DNA sequence: GCAAGGTC
């Protein structure tokens, strides 16, 4: 019988919270196809609260893509096109079944563009077209019981169609641009070489690659300039202290040498002592980006890895939802309770927790950023029991950051002492922490390097123990690493909190970039150059900004989504026909660098037996990969096994024990590890010992 | 075979 209200939520934890907020203890948890859902009664009506798993539907081309451009797309279940989304199948089936008993619908997904599309596609494709007209919309900004109940009481009588329209347009535009331009790149190689090349472009990935490429070219163009550095080692009451010349870099050798010559007097006189005290305010709560850069700084974890570890901690109910862009901790999160619970976990946590709780009313120092659906990342207070390795480390970082935001500012004293030798000015610097404040809570993550100077007086003289004079060269700008480029993407508003790390991963997998100190391959550079010439729109960060303006215009009813989509088609038609006209020319150049880059990617190093090249080969009979010698045809049968899964990266090093090339293996969800190729190498027996 | 966006 159709008499129930179906409440559709974004994800399982949201469904649970919404069910409890609306039904209290009378909400009954049920399961269908292993998917949890909740039954409750409210205002005399039976309600069913059911979760989605993010987007259950995505866009797909209606006909196979033989040629481009293609604009004929439709929504299909995500699991039907994406192997990695297999889990979403049971959610589709469960919602479809539960919808059979429903004649009333409420969309309770996150109140933003994507949340609205998630709700819309579920109603349209699983509950029937009619449901779209009947459905109501709950609007909440946090998943607290209070907000959820308020959203129910003040429920919107219809769906938020403007938001839905904007969302559909966003999906469509990204598909049109991304898939067609990617197809154009791949087709050009196929046309010129009759070989398939997996190439891609997109609104986020291509501008990101462009940023990396610009840095790469800057480094390639860089010409080092010599400069000279003059420092003194001073004897301060038996202690050796370094003093730097006021001019930290001399670009004129003559001037540098004259300054050095003036230091022959061996006596330095203190001319001025400047003491400055300043406060270091406590940090702000972690959003995902903040956690990713801090985890890189403290542990060297890539943003992708941090995201995965945080996800595991979240699933173990130890931390709040990690894919947030909020730096706020609203009071509805019971700080006092959490602080008390954290105090139970360990002795060092207890000391901090007691100190914070002894203040009258703990108040967090919040940041500016917000998130429509979630607060900042915080520990739930749940006892983690025994965590190990990366999970333990990340958990401790999150707990200590949580403590720190409640701390008092630290008071730091810095000292600048001006000394003169001959007439040359030098500076000694000192720094010490007068009041630790929050730094005490943050522990080793906030360690401030202290330089304690003995007490000094103006007019005092010090003996020069040594004059240090060095020629150096200017360095090229640093390469981006995974953490710094993700931060840069955030600063430039490219991608979202949840997609930046995976999109970067994609650039690695395409062979556009490699290494932790990110290097752009010839292929990456060439793809950017080609697109810059034939489709500069997709290389530009402006495309994201333009999309945003269009979505806003749709939301306020200034323009229809059909109009926006039509315009995109016209623009793409022009671009893509120009691309196609030059297909052979583009393809010839591109296929050459593609082959070259792919070949380089496969080379692991020198064969220790014959000096040939060891490369990744896929066995014809078993389809498994192994390291084989390039001189196989000339009689060298040397080969080594390789791990079956994961990305293999050449390290350009050989093992000190066995002399075979070293490689790094990156597997999703695992720490990257380094190994040599020889399974019989003595280093491997050490491995086994360590594992035990 | 292709994007970016949710989710686990």
XYZ file of C-alpha atoms (C1' of nucleotides) in Angstrom:
700
model
C 0.000 0.000 0.000
C 1.257 3.469 -0.883
C 0.892 5.567 2.222
C 4.360 6.407 3.488
C 6.548 9.465 3.261
C 9.997 8.773 1.824
C 12.772 11.010 3.150
C 15.829 10.895 0.902
C 19.197 11.748 2.483
C 22.683 12.279 1.055
C 24.553 9.535 2.911
C 24.104 6.907 5.633
C 25.313 9.006 8.588
C 22.987 11.827 7.560
C 20.045 9.425 7.336
C 20.747 8.153 10.827
C 20.945 11.661 12.270
C 17.800 12.811 10.498
C 15.868 9.724 11.602
C 16.879 10.203 15.225
C 16.188 13.932 15.158
C 12.691 13.389 13.756
C 11.715 10.133 15.414
C 13.798 10.028 18.557
C 13.896 6.603 20.149
C 10.959 5.455 18.123
C 12.969 5.554 14.926
C 13.574 1.909 14.050
C 16.639 0.934 12.108
C 15.981 -1.567 9.338
C 18.079 -3.035 6.578
C 17.393 -3.909 2.987
C 20.126 -5.213 0.665
C 22.574 -4.327 3.462
C 21.495 -0.688 3.242
C 20.322 0.796 6.546
C 17.100 2.806 6.583
C 14.779 4.029 9.323
C 11.067 3.802 9.989
C 9.258 6.234 12.219
C 5.906 7.875 12.750
C 5.470 11.628 12.772
C 2.279 13.695 12.824
C 0.367 10.469 12.315
C 2.239 9.532 9.143
C 4.581 6.652 8.537
C 7.942 7.826 7.327
C 10.910 6.029 5.843
C 14.305 7.712 6.017
C 16.698 6.348 3.410
C 20.283 7.270 2.518
C 21.893 7.724 -0.886
C 25.635 7.333 -1.334
C 26.392 10.687 -2.856
C 25.512 10.830 -6.528
C 23.667 7.656 -7.532
C 23.279 8.952 -11.094
C 25.705 10.473 -13.541
C 25.777 11.631 -17.166
C 26.533 9.248 -19.985
C 26.538 9.597 -23.747
C 23.393 8.095 -25.230
C 25.185 6.548 -28.228
C 28.748 5.141 -28.294
C 31.254 7.949 -28.888
C 32.805 7.283 -32.255
C 33.357 10.884 -33.118
C 33.184 14.280 -31.468
C 31.507 16.565 -30.535
C 28.849 14.664 -28.625
C 26.090 16.502 -26.798
C 23.501 13.776 -26.507
C 23.731 12.699 -22.868
C 21.413 11.264 -20.266
C 21.446 10.280 -16.602
C 22.278 6.669 -15.768
C 23.038 4.908 -12.472
C 26.623 5.595 -11.449
C 27.333 1.905 -10.826
C 26.518 1.109 -14.459
C 29.419 3.187 -15.779
C 31.959 3.271 -12.972
C 33.448 0.069 -11.582
C 34.619 1.902 -8.494
C 31.041 2.916 -7.710
C 29.803 -0.679 -7.448
C 28.713 -0.025 -3.855
C 26.043 2.385 -5.007
C 24.029 -0.338 -6.746
C 22.354 -1.625 -3.579
C 21.366 1.932 -2.655
C 19.601 2.354 -5.991
C 17.790 -0.945 -5.530
C 16.824 -0.198 -1.940
C 15.423 3.227 -2.690
C 13.505 1.887 -5.663
C 11.890 -0.781 -3.505
C 11.044 1.559 -0.651
C 9.592 4.088 -3.088
C 6.952 1.530 -4.062
C 5.275 2.025 -0.685
C 5.491 5.810 -0.809
C 3.157 8.473 -2.091
C 4.859 11.440 -0.444
C 8.451 12.588 -0.697
C 10.902 14.790 1.157
C 14.372 15.600 -0.119
C 16.739 15.970 2.835
C 20.101 15.949 1.091
C 22.689 18.672 1.781
C 21.301 22.053 0.857
C 23.628 22.933 -1.978
C 23.782 22.491 -5.757
C 25.091 18.925 -5.719
C 22.815 17.834 -2.885
C 19.854 19.109 -4.846
C 20.921 17.162 -7.941
C 21.349 14.005 -5.841
C 17.797 14.356 -4.544
C 16.339 15.301 -7.925
C 17.868 12.367 -9.822
C 16.712 9.880 -7.184
C 13.129 11.136 -7.340
C 13.088 11.313 -11.120
C 14.579 7.915 -11.832
C 13.569 5.848 -8.810
C 10.326 7.372 -7.542
C 8.681 8.424 -10.802
C 8.285 11.801 -12.500
C 5.225 12.608 -10.387
C 7.312 12.620 -7.232
C 9.132 15.746 -8.454
C 5.928 17.768 -8.341
C 4.833 16.431 -4.983
C 8.149 16.504 -3.167
C 9.026 18.910 -0.370
C 12.489 20.070 0.564
C 14.168 20.262 3.948
C 16.704 23.048 4.291
C 19.302 22.758 7.039
C 22.823 24.034 7.393
C 24.060 21.550 9.993
C 23.024 18.026 10.819
C 22.205 18.805 14.440
C 18.892 17.581 15.858
C 17.795 21.155 16.399
C 18.453 22.268 12.824
C 16.890 19.143 11.376
C 13.706 19.579 13.387
C 13.522 23.223 12.397
C 14.002 22.266 8.742
C 11.080 19.871 9.094
C 8.817 22.408 10.779
C 9.609 25.074 8.200
C 9.696 22.645 5.296
C 9.773 24.110 1.787
C 6.571 23.119 -0.057
C 8.383 22.333 -3.332
C 11.798 21.296 -4.519
C 14.392 24.021 -5.000
C 14.135 23.881 -8.779
C 16.515 26.786 -9.407
C 19.276 25.015 -7.519
C 18.526 21.770 -9.346
C 18.629 23.514 -12.735
C 21.960 25.115 -11.859
C 23.323 21.719 -10.795
C 22.199 19.942 -13.948
C 23.809 22.710 -15.993
C 27.074 22.312 -14.050
C 27.131 18.563 -14.716
C 26.284 19.045 -18.377
C 28.804 21.782 -19.006
C 31.618 19.845 -17.343
C 30.743 16.799 -19.389
C 30.526 18.697 -22.682
C 33.827 20.472 -22.193
C 35.782 17.713 -20.496
C 34.731 14.673 -22.468
C 34.751 16.355 -25.891
C 38.125 18.022 -25.507
C 39.579 14.813 -24.073
C 38.153 12.921 -26.994
C 39.617 15.455 -29.406
C 43.088 14.942 -27.914
C 42.842 11.152 -28.002
C 41.359 11.092 -31.504
C 44.138 13.234 -32.911
C 46.726 10.687 -31.788
C 44.611 7.876 -33.174
C 44.199 9.665 -36.482
C 47.915 10.271 -36.847
C 49.330 7.010 -35.518
C 46.465 4.525 -35.476
C 47.229 3.925 -31.853
C 45.019 4.622 -28.880
C 46.198 7.241 -26.403
C 44.455 7.905 -23.133
C 44.540 11.669 -22.842
C 42.304 13.994 -20.911
C 41.450 17.609 -20.248
C 38.992 19.280 -17.938
C 37.890 22.480 -16.277
C 39.930 21.689 -13.132
C 42.691 19.315 -14.222
C 43.953 21.385 -17.143
C 44.369 24.717 -15.312
C 46.093 22.751 -12.531
C 48.443 21.186 -15.061
C 49.026 24.642 -16.475
C 50.120 25.988 -13.071
C 52.557 23.080 -12.722
C 53.799 23.569 -16.281
C 54.494 27.248 -15.755
C 56.619 26.392 -12.753
C 58.351 23.658 -14.726
C 59.269 26.093 -17.494
C 60.434 28.696 -15.004
C 62.778 26.090 -13.542
C 64.011 25.033 -16.991
C 64.674 28.637 -17.994
C 66.326 29.519 -14.722
C 69.909 30.733 -14.840
C 71.648 30.711 -11.451
C 73.301 33.948 -10.384
C 76.279 33.900 -8.044
C 76.172 35.790 -4.776
C 78.333 35.984 -1.666
C 77.368 35.511 1.949
C 79.306 36.982 4.835
C 78.728 35.697 8.366
C 80.674 35.814 11.604
C 81.105 33.311 14.387
C 81.206 35.353 17.572
C 82.427 34.266 20.962
C 79.713 35.229 23.430
C 80.846 34.174 26.887
C 82.306 30.971 25.594
C 79.333 30.217 23.348
C 79.615 30.327 19.581
C 76.910 32.503 18.069
C 76.342 33.206 14.391
C 75.931 36.800 13.232
C 74.686 37.565 9.731
C 75.769 40.546 7.701
C 72.985 43.126 7.311
C 73.237 42.530 3.614
C 72.284 38.886 3.474
C 73.342 38.494 -0.123
C 76.106 40.390 -1.947
C 75.573 40.245 -5.661
C 78.700 42.292 -6.271
C 81.829 40.297 -5.598
C 84.013 43.364 -5.091
C 81.668 44.785 -2.487
C 81.524 41.436 -0.714
C 85.289 41.187 -0.589
C 85.669 44.717 0.736
C 83.156 43.949 3.505
C 85.093 40.825 4.342
C 88.379 42.700 4.468
C 86.820 45.173 6.898
C 86.210 42.314 9.325
C 89.855 41.824 10.113
C 89.698 43.756 13.366
C 88.441 40.656 15.222
C 86.429 42.790 17.621
C 82.689 43.274 17.311
C 80.905 45.936 19.231
C 77.239 45.764 20.235
C 75.528 48.913 18.967
C 71.869 48.258 19.528
C 69.621 45.673 21.137
C 66.035 45.491 19.992
C 63.591 43.420 22.010
C 60.181 42.732 20.601
C 57.390 40.730 22.136
C 54.559 39.395 20.057
C 51.625 37.079 20.470
C 51.048 34.065 18.310
C 47.300 33.506 18.236
C 45.967 29.951 18.478
C 45.321 28.193 15.157
C 41.884 27.676 13.608
C 40.094 24.311 13.454
C 40.961 21.981 10.592
C 39.013 21.920 7.381
C 40.114 19.182 4.953
C 42.617 21.444 3.174
C 44.142 22.579 6.462
C 44.487 19.005 7.652
C 46.056 17.964 4.349
C 48.763 20.614 4.399
C 49.510 20.116 8.087
C 49.756 16.325 7.687
C 52.180 16.887 4.832
C 54.270 19.296 6.896
C 54.349 17.028 9.957
C 54.423 13.528 8.424
C 54.979 13.950 4.688
C 51.582 12.439 3.831
C 50.131 13.315 0.429
C 46.685 14.972 0.427
C 45.234 11.803 -1.080
C 46.646 9.681 1.713
C 45.491 12.062 4.431
C 42.027 11.999 2.907
C 41.979 8.201 3.026
C 43.248 7.966 6.595
C 40.792 10.636 7.747
C 37.992 8.737 6.050
C 38.944 5.591 8.006
C 39.005 7.552 11.289
C 35.588 8.951 10.435
C 34.202 5.503 9.736
C 35.549 4.363 13.089
C 33.535 7.254 14.619
C 36.712 8.850 16.014
C 36.508 12.127 14.129
C 33.755 14.177 12.529
C 33.117 14.292 8.797
C 36.465 15.113 7.154
C 35.385 16.378 3.717
C 34.472 19.783 4.971
C 35.587 23.266 4.084
C 34.450 24.719 7.399
C 36.740 26.196 10.033
C 33.881 26.658 12.478
C 33.015 24.704 15.606
C 29.441 25.648 16.489
C 28.523 25.348 20.192
C 26.011 22.623 19.350
C 29.035 20.371 19.291
C 29.337 19.722 22.986
C 32.956 20.861 23.507
C 32.953 20.280 27.224
C 31.810 16.706 26.864
C 34.348 16.005 24.126
C 37.169 17.619 26.099
C 36.275 15.497 29.128
C 36.169 12.328 27.053
C 39.501 13.107 25.403
C 40.961 13.499 28.889
C 40.164 9.847 29.532
C 42.285 8.661 26.634
C 45.801 9.353 27.888
C 47.726 11.112 30.598
C 49.046 13.841 28.336
C 45.563 14.514 26.935
C 44.197 14.639 30.492
C 46.574 17.404 31.547
C 45.601 19.539 28.558
C 41.914 18.790 28.866
C 41.894 19.684 32.574
C 43.625 22.961 31.865
C 41.107 23.946 29.188
C 38.156 22.844 31.307
C 39.404 24.924 34.244
C 38.695 28.081 32.213
C 35.196 29.377 32.742
C 33.783 28.781 29.304
C 36.022 27.176 26.671
C 35.669 29.024 23.407
C 37.312 27.945 20.159
C 39.247 30.306 17.933
C 37.404 29.898 14.624
C 38.479 30.576 11.054
C 36.601 32.380 8.296
C 35.727 29.477 6.041
C 32.345 27.808 6.222
C 30.608 24.804 4.711
C 26.907 24.560 3.999
C 26.700 21.010 5.306
C 29.384 20.366 7.908
C 31.390 21.907 10.755
C 35.200 21.782 10.950
C 36.987 18.499 11.678
C 36.988 17.588 15.385
C 37.533 14.445 17.460
C 34.287 12.880 18.640
C 35.733 11.993 22.039
C 35.205 8.291 21.429
C 38.097 6.280 22.867
C 40.226 5.068 19.943
C 41.648 2.099 21.865
C 44.807 1.003 20.115
C 45.515 2.893 16.925
C 48.754 2.318 15.091
C 50.946 4.008 12.518
C 49.422 6.654 10.269
C 45.971 6.498 11.856
C 47.471 7.104 15.290
C 49.546 10.000 13.997
C 46.709 11.722 12.167
C 44.354 11.189 15.096
C 46.837 12.743 17.518
C 47.295 15.716 15.178
C 43.522 16.257 14.992
C 43.082 15.961 18.775
C 45.945 18.338 19.503
C 44.696 20.846 16.962
C 41.268 20.636 18.597
C 42.847 21.359 21.987
C 44.944 24.172 20.525
C 42.018 26.182 19.191
C 40.848 26.573 22.801
C 44.286 27.731 23.972
C 45.574 31.164 24.863
C 47.905 32.994 22.480
C 51.589 32.196 22.955
C 53.922 35.020 23.937
C 57.215 35.029 22.061
C 60.163 37.337 22.576
C 62.484 38.072 19.725
C 65.820 39.765 20.045
C 67.794 41.544 17.350
C 71.296 42.626 18.233
C 73.228 44.928 15.923
C 76.982 44.570 16.116
C 79.660 46.281 14.086
C 83.030 44.994 12.974
C 85.098 47.669 11.321
C 82.195 49.634 9.892
C 80.321 46.552 8.754
C 76.899 45.881 10.326
C 75.895 42.378 11.471
C 72.877 41.002 13.279
C 72.511 38.339 15.929
C 69.050 36.967 16.454
C 67.472 35.310 19.447
C 64.015 33.953 20.111
C 62.324 32.381 23.081
C 58.831 31.478 24.133
C 57.784 33.365 27.259
C 54.303 31.921 27.606
C 53.530 28.698 25.776
C 49.751 29.093 25.654
C 48.311 26.872 22.906
C 51.781 25.728 21.816
C 51.833 23.453 24.874
C 48.722 21.676 23.574
C 49.933 21.321 20.024
C 53.041 19.502 21.255
C 55.746 18.686 18.747
C 53.588 19.915 15.853
C 53.990 23.482 17.057
C 57.611 23.335 18.139
C 59.160 26.789 17.934
C 62.869 26.848 17.396
C 64.409 28.751 20.268
C 67.714 30.568 20.034
C 68.679 31.625 23.527
C 71.261 34.396 23.671
C 73.311 35.095 26.814
C 72.526 38.465 28.390
C 74.128 41.283 26.375
C 74.626 45.020 26.845
C 74.998 47.858 24.383
C 78.634 48.874 24.022
C 79.832 45.408 24.968
C 82.535 43.941 22.728
C 82.680 40.404 21.434
C 85.563 38.513 19.906
C 85.260 37.382 16.309
C 86.226 33.717 16.238
C 85.821 33.165 12.543
C 84.853 35.020 9.404
C 82.654 32.860 7.186
C 82.711 33.875 3.548
C 80.920 31.789 0.986
C 80.025 31.924 -2.676
C 76.539 30.657 -3.400
C 74.125 30.599 -6.290
C 70.502 31.638 -6.526
C 68.122 28.715 -6.679
C 65.256 28.177 -9.102
C 61.751 28.511 -7.658
C 60.812 25.350 -5.757
C 58.783 22.618 -7.357
C 55.259 22.089 -6.134
C 54.624 19.012 -4.036
C 51.212 17.310 -3.741
C 50.315 19.340 -0.644
C 51.374 22.728 -1.988
C 49.621 22.308 -5.345
C 46.399 21.226 -3.630
C 46.686 24.356 -1.501
C 47.257 26.429 -4.615
C 44.164 24.887 -6.241
C 42.192 25.851 -3.168
C 43.523 29.402 -3.254
C 42.521 29.694 -6.913
C 39.132 28.136 -6.350
C 39.806 25.120 -8.575
C 37.893 21.954 -7.700
C 36.291 21.229 -4.345
C 37.567 19.985 -1.003
C 36.721 16.393 -1.932
C 38.013 16.383 -5.528
C 41.376 18.170 -5.484
C 43.493 15.240 -4.317
C 41.849 12.702 -6.691
C 42.193 15.104 -9.638
C 45.894 15.507 -8.893
C 46.140 11.717 -8.759
C 44.633 11.658 -12.220
C 47.404 13.919 -13.560
C 49.951 11.370 -12.294
C 48.084 8.463 -13.854
C 47.865 10.178 -17.238
C 51.638 10.494 -17.254
C 51.427 14.303 -17.262
C 53.437 14.652 -14.053
C 55.679 12.551 -11.796
C 57.534 12.664 -8.498
C 56.923 14.117 -5.089
C 58.734 17.261 -6.111
C 56.344 17.502 -9.016
C 57.963 17.437 -12.460
C 55.834 17.923 -15.567
C 56.636 15.409 -18.306
C 57.135 16.343 -21.927
C 53.666 14.945 -22.514
C 52.175 17.216 -19.858
C 53.888 20.271 -21.302
C 52.826 19.376 -24.819
C 49.190 18.823 -23.852
C 49.105 22.267 -22.233
C 50.736 23.863 -25.288
C 48.358 22.184 -27.710
C 45.297 23.166 -25.717
C 46.635 26.668 -25.205
C 46.683 26.999 -28.959
C 43.412 25.307 -29.931
C 41.291 25.524 -26.797
C 42.694 28.171 -24.433
C 39.352 28.294 -22.615
C 39.945 24.957 -20.926
C 43.461 25.910 -19.854
C 42.208 29.028 -18.154
C 41.057 29.239 -14.556
C 38.481 31.695 -15.819
C 36.277 28.814 -17.031
C 35.504 27.840 -13.428
C 34.687 31.444 -12.559
C 32.497 31.680 -15.644
C 30.622 28.499 -14.711
C 30.030 29.907 -11.267
C 28.581 33.113 -12.648
C 26.296 31.117 -14.904
C 25.119 28.875 -12.066
C 24.368 31.953 -9.975
C 22.385 33.486 -12.823
C 20.333 30.297 -13.188
C 19.718 30.195 -9.437
C 18.281 33.668 -9.317
C 16.173 32.994 -12.403
C 18.024 35.429 -14.663
C 18.706 32.810 -17.288
C 17.459 29.324 -18.191
C 19.780 26.349 -18.078
C 18.824 25.422 -21.664
C 20.146 28.763 -22.802
C 23.456 28.253 -20.986
C 23.826 24.743 -22.386
C 22.970 25.877 -25.933
C 25.621 28.579 -25.738
C 28.246 26.091 -24.569
C 27.446 23.852 -27.544
C 27.938 26.701 -29.990
C 31.224 27.722 -28.412
C 32.477 24.139 -28.381
C 31.401 23.557 -31.967
C 33.658 26.374 -33.073
C 36.608 25.228 -30.989
C 36.286 21.568 -31.880
C 35.926 22.107 -35.606
C 39.168 24.066 -35.589
C 40.730 21.263 -33.605
C 39.510 18.708 -36.092
C 40.762 20.697 -39.054
C 44.241 20.442 -37.593
C 43.840 16.908 -36.315
C 46.715 15.289 -38.195
C 49.174 18.023 -37.350
C 48.204 17.970 -33.670
C 48.174 14.183 -33.595
C 51.599 13.726 -35.166
C 53.362 15.851 -32.584
C 51.288 14.562 -29.718
C 51.726 10.871 -30.547
C 55.472 11.326 -30.656
C 55.728 12.816 -27.147
C 53.085 10.397 -25.909
C 55.170 7.425 -27.018
C 58.325 8.935 -25.635
C 56.841 9.710 -22.224
C 55.182 6.318 -21.963
C 58.448 4.613 -22.882
C 60.354 6.581 -20.256
C 57.723 5.690 -17.671
C 58.367 2.017 -18.270
C 62.146 2.166 -17.893
C 63.175 1.143 -14.391
C 66.959 1.366 -14.706
C 69.998 -0.518 -15.969
C 70.123 -4.286 -16.209
C 72.908 -5.353 -13.813
C 73.723 -8.363 -16.021
C 74.167 -6.827 -19.460
C 73.870 -3.058 -19.035
C 70.686 -2.912 -21.112
C 67.472 -1.305 -19.909
C 65.114 -2.972 -17.491
C 61.516 -2.088 -18.274
C 58.018 -2.959 -17.274
C 56.747 -5.692 -19.560
C 53.331 -7.311 -19.552
C 53.474 -11.057 -20.113
C 51.560 -12.212 -23.155
C 50.521 -15.482 -21.578
C 49.686 -14.501 -18.002
C 48.951 -10.769 -18.573
C 50.975 -10.076 -15.438
C 53.721 -7.487 -15.423
C 57.387 -8.039 -14.685
C 60.714 -6.241 -15.148
C 62.446 -7.519 -18.279
C 65.653 -6.570 -20.081
C 65.593 -4.657 -23.351
C 68.249 -7.051 -24.679
C 65.909 -10.019 -24.384
C 66.048 -10.455 -28.143
C 69.859 -10.326 -28.012
C 70.148 -13.071 -25.440
C 69.751 -11.421 -22.011
C 67.040 -13.342 -20.169
C 67.317 -11.330 -16.966
C 63.970 -10.568 -15.338
C 62.419 -9.722 -11.949
C 58.892 -10.008 -10.595
C 56.874 -6.836 -9.931
C 53.973 -6.179 -7.562
C 50.703 -6.899 -9.373
C 48.865 -3.751 -8.396
C 49.734 -0.125 -7.791
C 51.659 2.535 -9.655
C 55.382 1.860 -10.153
C 57.734 4.821 -10.129
C 61.399 4.810 -11.126
C 63.665 6.233 -8.450
C 66.820 6.585 -10.590
C 68.799 4.818 -7.877
C 70.265 1.363 -7.436
C 70.172 -0.793 -4.308
C 73.369 -0.605 -2.269
C 73.163 -4.310 -1.463
C 72.294 -5.975 -4.757
C 72.808 -3.250 -7.373
C 69.375 -3.624 -8.993
C 67.275 -0.499 -9.692
C 65.110 0.870 -6.900
C 61.411 1.515 -7.486
C 58.580 3.027 -5.507
C 55.173 1.368 -5.371
C 52.117 3.516 -4.765
C 48.979 1.624 -3.949
C 45.714 3.302 -3.114
C 45.125 3.261 0.625
C 48.658 2.153 1.386
C 51.834 3.879 2.309
C 54.083 4.194 -0.742
C 57.072 1.896 -0.297
C 60.482 1.658 -1.912
C 62.133 -1.582 -2.925
C 64.841 -2.985 -5.170
C 63.963 -5.430 -7.917
C 65.861 -8.501 -6.736
C 63.601 -10.636 -4.517
C 66.692 -12.462 -3.200
C 68.411 -9.267 -2.061
C 69.444 -9.301 1.652
C 67.320 -6.145 2.197
C 64.253 -8.320 1.683
C 65.066 -10.634 4.598
C 65.265 -7.524 6.792
C 61.791 -6.632 5.566
C 60.435 -9.953 6.653
C 62.008 -9.516 10.081
C 60.438 -6.091 10.462
C 57.023 -7.360 9.517
C 57.041 -10.010 12.221
C 38.926 4.488 -22.931
C 36.801 10.816 -21.663
C 35.114 15.386 -16.614
C 33.875 16.871 -12.053
C 31.061 16.098 -8.458
C 29.128 13.498 -4.516
C 29.980 9.100 -1.483
C 32.558 4.873 0.910
